[in-house]
Short mmCIF file of C-alpha atoms in Angstrom, two decimals:
data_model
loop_
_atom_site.label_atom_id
_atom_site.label_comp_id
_atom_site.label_asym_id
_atom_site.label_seq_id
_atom_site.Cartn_x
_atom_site.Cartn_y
_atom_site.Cartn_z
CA UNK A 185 9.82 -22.19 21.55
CA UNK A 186 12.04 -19.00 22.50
CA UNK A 187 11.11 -15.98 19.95
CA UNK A 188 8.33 -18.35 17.56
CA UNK A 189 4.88 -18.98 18.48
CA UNK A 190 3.38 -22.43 19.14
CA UNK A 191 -0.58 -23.60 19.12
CA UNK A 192 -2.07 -23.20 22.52
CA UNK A 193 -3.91 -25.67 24.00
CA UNK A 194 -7.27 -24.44 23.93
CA UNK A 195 -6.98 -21.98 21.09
CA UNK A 196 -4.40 -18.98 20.11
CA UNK A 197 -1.01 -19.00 19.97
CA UNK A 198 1.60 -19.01 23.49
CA UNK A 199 5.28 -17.24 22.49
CA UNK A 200 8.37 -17.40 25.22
CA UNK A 201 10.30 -14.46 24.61
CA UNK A 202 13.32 -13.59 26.16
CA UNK A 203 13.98 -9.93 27.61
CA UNK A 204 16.09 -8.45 24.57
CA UNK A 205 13.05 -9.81 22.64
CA UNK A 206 10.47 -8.28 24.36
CA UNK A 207 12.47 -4.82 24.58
CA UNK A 208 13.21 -5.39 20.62
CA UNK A 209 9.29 -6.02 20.21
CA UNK A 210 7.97 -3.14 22.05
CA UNK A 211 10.30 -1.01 20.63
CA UNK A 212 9.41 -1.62 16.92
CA UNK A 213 5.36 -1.16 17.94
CA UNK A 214 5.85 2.18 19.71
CA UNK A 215 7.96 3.43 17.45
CA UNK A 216 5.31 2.06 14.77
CA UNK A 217 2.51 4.21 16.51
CA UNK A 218 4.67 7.04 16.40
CA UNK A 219 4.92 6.69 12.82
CA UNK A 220 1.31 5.82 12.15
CA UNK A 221 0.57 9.30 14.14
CA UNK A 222 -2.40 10.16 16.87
CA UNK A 223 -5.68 9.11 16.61
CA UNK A 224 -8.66 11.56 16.07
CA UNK A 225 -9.01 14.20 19.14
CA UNK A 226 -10.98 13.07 21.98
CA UNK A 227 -13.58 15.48 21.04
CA UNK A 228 -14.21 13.64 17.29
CA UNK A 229 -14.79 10.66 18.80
CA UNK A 230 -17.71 12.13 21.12
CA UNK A 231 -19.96 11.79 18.49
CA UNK A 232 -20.21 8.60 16.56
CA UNK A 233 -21.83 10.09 14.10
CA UNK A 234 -18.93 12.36 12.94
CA UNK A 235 -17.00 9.60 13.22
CA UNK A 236 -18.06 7.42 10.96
CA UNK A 237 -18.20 9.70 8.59
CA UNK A 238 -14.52 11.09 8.75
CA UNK A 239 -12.48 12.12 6.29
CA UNK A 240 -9.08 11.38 5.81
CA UNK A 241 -6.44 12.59 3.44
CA UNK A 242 -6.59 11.97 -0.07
CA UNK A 243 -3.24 12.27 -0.94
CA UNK A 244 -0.98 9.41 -0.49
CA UNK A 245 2.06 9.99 2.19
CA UNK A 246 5.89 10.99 0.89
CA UNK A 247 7.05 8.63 3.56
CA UNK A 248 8.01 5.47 2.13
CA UNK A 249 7.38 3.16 4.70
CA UNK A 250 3.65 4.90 5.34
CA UNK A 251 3.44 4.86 1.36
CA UNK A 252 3.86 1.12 2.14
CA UNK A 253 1.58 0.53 4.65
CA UNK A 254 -1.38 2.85 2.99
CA UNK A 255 -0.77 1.94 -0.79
CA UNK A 256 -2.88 3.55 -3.23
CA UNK A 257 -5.79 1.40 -4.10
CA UNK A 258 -5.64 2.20 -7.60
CA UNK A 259 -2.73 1.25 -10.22
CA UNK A 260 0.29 -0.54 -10.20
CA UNK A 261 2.32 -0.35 -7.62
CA UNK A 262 6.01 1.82 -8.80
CA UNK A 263 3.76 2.92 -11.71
CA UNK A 264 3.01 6.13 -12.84
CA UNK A 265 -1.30 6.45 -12.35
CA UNK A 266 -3.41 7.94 -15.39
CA UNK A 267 -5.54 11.12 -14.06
CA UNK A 268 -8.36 8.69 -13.57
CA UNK A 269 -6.32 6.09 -11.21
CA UNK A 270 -5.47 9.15 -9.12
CA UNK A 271 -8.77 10.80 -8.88
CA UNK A 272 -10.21 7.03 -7.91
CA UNK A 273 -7.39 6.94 -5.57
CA UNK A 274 -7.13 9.69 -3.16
CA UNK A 275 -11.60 9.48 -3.50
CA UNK A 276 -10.69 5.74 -1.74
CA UNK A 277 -8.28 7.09 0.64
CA UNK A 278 -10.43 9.78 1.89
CA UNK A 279 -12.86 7.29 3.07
CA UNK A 280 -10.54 4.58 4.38
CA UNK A 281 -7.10 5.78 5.65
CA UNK A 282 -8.42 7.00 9.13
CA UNK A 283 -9.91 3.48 9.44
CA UNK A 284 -6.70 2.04 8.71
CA UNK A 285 -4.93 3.83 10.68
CA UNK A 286 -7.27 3.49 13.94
CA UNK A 287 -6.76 -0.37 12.95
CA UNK A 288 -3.03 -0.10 12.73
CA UNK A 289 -2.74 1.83 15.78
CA UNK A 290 -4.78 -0.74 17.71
CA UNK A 291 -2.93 -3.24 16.31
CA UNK A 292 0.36 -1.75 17.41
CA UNK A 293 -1.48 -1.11 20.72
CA UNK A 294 -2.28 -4.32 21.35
CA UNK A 295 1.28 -5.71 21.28
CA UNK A 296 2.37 -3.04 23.50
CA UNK A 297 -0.21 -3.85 25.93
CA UNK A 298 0.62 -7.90 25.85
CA UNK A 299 4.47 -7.25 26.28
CA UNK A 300 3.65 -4.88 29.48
CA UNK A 301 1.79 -7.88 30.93
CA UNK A 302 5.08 -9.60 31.45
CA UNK A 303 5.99 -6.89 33.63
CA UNK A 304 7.96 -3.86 33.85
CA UNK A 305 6.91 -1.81 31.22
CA UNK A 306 7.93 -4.77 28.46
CA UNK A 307 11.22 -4.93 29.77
CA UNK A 308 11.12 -8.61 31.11
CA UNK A 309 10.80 -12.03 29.27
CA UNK A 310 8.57 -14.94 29.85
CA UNK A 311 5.48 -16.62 28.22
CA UNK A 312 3.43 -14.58 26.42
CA UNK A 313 -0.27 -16.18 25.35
CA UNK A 314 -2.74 -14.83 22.76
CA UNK A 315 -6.11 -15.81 22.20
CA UNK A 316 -7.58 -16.05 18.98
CA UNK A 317 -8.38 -11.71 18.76
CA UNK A 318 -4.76 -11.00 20.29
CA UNK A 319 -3.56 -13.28 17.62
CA UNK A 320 -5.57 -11.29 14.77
CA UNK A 321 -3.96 -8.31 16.10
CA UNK A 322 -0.53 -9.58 16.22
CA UNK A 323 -0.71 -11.04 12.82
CA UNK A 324 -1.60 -7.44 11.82
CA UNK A 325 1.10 -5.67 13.36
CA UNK A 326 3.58 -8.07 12.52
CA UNK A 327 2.83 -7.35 9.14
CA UNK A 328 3.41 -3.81 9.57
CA UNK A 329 6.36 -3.95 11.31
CA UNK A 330 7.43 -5.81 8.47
CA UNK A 331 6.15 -3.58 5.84
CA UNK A 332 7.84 -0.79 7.03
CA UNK A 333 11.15 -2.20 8.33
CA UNK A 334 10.96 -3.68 4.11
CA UNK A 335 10.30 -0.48 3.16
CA UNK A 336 13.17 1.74 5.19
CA UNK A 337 15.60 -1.85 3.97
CA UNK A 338 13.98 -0.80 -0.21
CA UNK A 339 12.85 -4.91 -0.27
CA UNK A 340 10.58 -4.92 -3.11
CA UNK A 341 9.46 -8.33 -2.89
CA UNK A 342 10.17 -11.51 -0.65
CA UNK A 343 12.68 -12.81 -3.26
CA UNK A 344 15.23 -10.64 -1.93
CA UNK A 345 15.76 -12.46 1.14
CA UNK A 346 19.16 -13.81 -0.63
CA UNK A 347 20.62 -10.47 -0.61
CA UNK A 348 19.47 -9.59 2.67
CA UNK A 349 21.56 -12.62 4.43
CA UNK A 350 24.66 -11.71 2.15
CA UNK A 351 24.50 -8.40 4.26
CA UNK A 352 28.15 -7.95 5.72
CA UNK A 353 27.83 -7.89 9.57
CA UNK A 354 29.56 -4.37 9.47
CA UNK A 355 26.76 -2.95 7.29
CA UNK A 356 24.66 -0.39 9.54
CA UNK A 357 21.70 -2.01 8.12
CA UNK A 358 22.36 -5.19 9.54
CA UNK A 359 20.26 -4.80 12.91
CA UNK A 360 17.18 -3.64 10.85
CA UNK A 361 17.97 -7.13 8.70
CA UNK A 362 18.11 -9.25 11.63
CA UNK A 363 14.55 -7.64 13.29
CA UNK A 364 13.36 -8.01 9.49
CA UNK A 365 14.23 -11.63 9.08
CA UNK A 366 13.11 -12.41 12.85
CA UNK A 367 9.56 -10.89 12.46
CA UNK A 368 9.18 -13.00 9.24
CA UNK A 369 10.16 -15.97 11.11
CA UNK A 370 7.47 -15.03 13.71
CA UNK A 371 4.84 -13.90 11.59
CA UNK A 372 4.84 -17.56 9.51
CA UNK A 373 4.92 -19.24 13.26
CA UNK A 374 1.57 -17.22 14.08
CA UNK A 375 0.23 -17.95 10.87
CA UNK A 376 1.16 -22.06 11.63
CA UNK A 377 -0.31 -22.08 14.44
CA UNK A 378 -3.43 -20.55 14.40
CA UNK A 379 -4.43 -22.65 10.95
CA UNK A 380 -6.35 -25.49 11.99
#
């Protein structure tokens, strides 16, 4: 079971991670809420109100791996937009990103907070359980992590796994191929073994 989830008894999904796992984990979701950014200032979210009814950016980000993880809605993706794809575009991001990123962030949260559970800051191993929202949040930032790890390694699709293992072991990329290849492994265990 070490580093791939399993079906609980009971419901969600238990994981036994070692301590270089949990580190590696914790890692990749702080540094993924550094990249996602801050939420809205304490004083925004004092009114509900406001809130819901916060704009975001309608231009898309120059980052690559945030370009990944907040695609524009409209067009093809690596396609030049028409002036109408755009306009429909950045109109939809206005209105969403900050929602998506509030769920991304949570997301990212959420792992952070399960791997501190084990103890010392994330920096110990043991059995980690999820229940069925943990698991929805884990799925999520899983994901993530793996859209933007695919994004800094230019993987356009999953079909480029082949080239990926063919990686010498003296490439500097290798490390960010081997946390790509391992969060794959346990996203499809999550997946597994919260279908019914």
């Amino acid at each position: 079971m070490a580093g791939l989830f399993e079906a609980a008894s009971g419901g969600g999904a238990v994981i036994a991670l070692d301590e270089v796992e949990t580190s590696i984990l914790r890692s990749l979701a702080v540094q993924m809420l550094e990249l996602i950014g801050p939420g809205p200032a304490e004083e925004e979210q004092a009114d509900p109100l406001a809130a819901l009814f916060a704009e975001g950016p309608s231009a898309p980000p120059e980052d690559p791996a945030l370009a990944r993880l907040f695609p524009d809605a409209y067009g093809e993706p690596n396609q030049a937009q028409d002036d109408e794809q755009r306009a429909a575009s950045a109109e939809f991001r206005r209105f969403t990103e900050v929602d998506l990123r509030t769920r991304k962030r949570e997301d990212a949260l959420a792992v952070v907070h399960a791997l501190d559970a084990l103890g010392s800051g994330g920096e110990r191993g043991g059995v980690l359980r999820l229940d069925a929202e943990q698991c929805r949040r884990w799925l999520g930032a899983l994901n993530d992590l793996r859209l933007t790890l695919g994004a800094r390694l230019d993987v356009a699709d999953d079909g480029e796994d082949d080239r990926l293992y063919r990686l010498p072991d003296d490439d500097p990329a290798k490390p960010l191929v081997m946390a790509y290849l391992w969060l794959g492994a346990m996203q499809e265990s999550l997946v597994e073994a919260v279908l019914p």
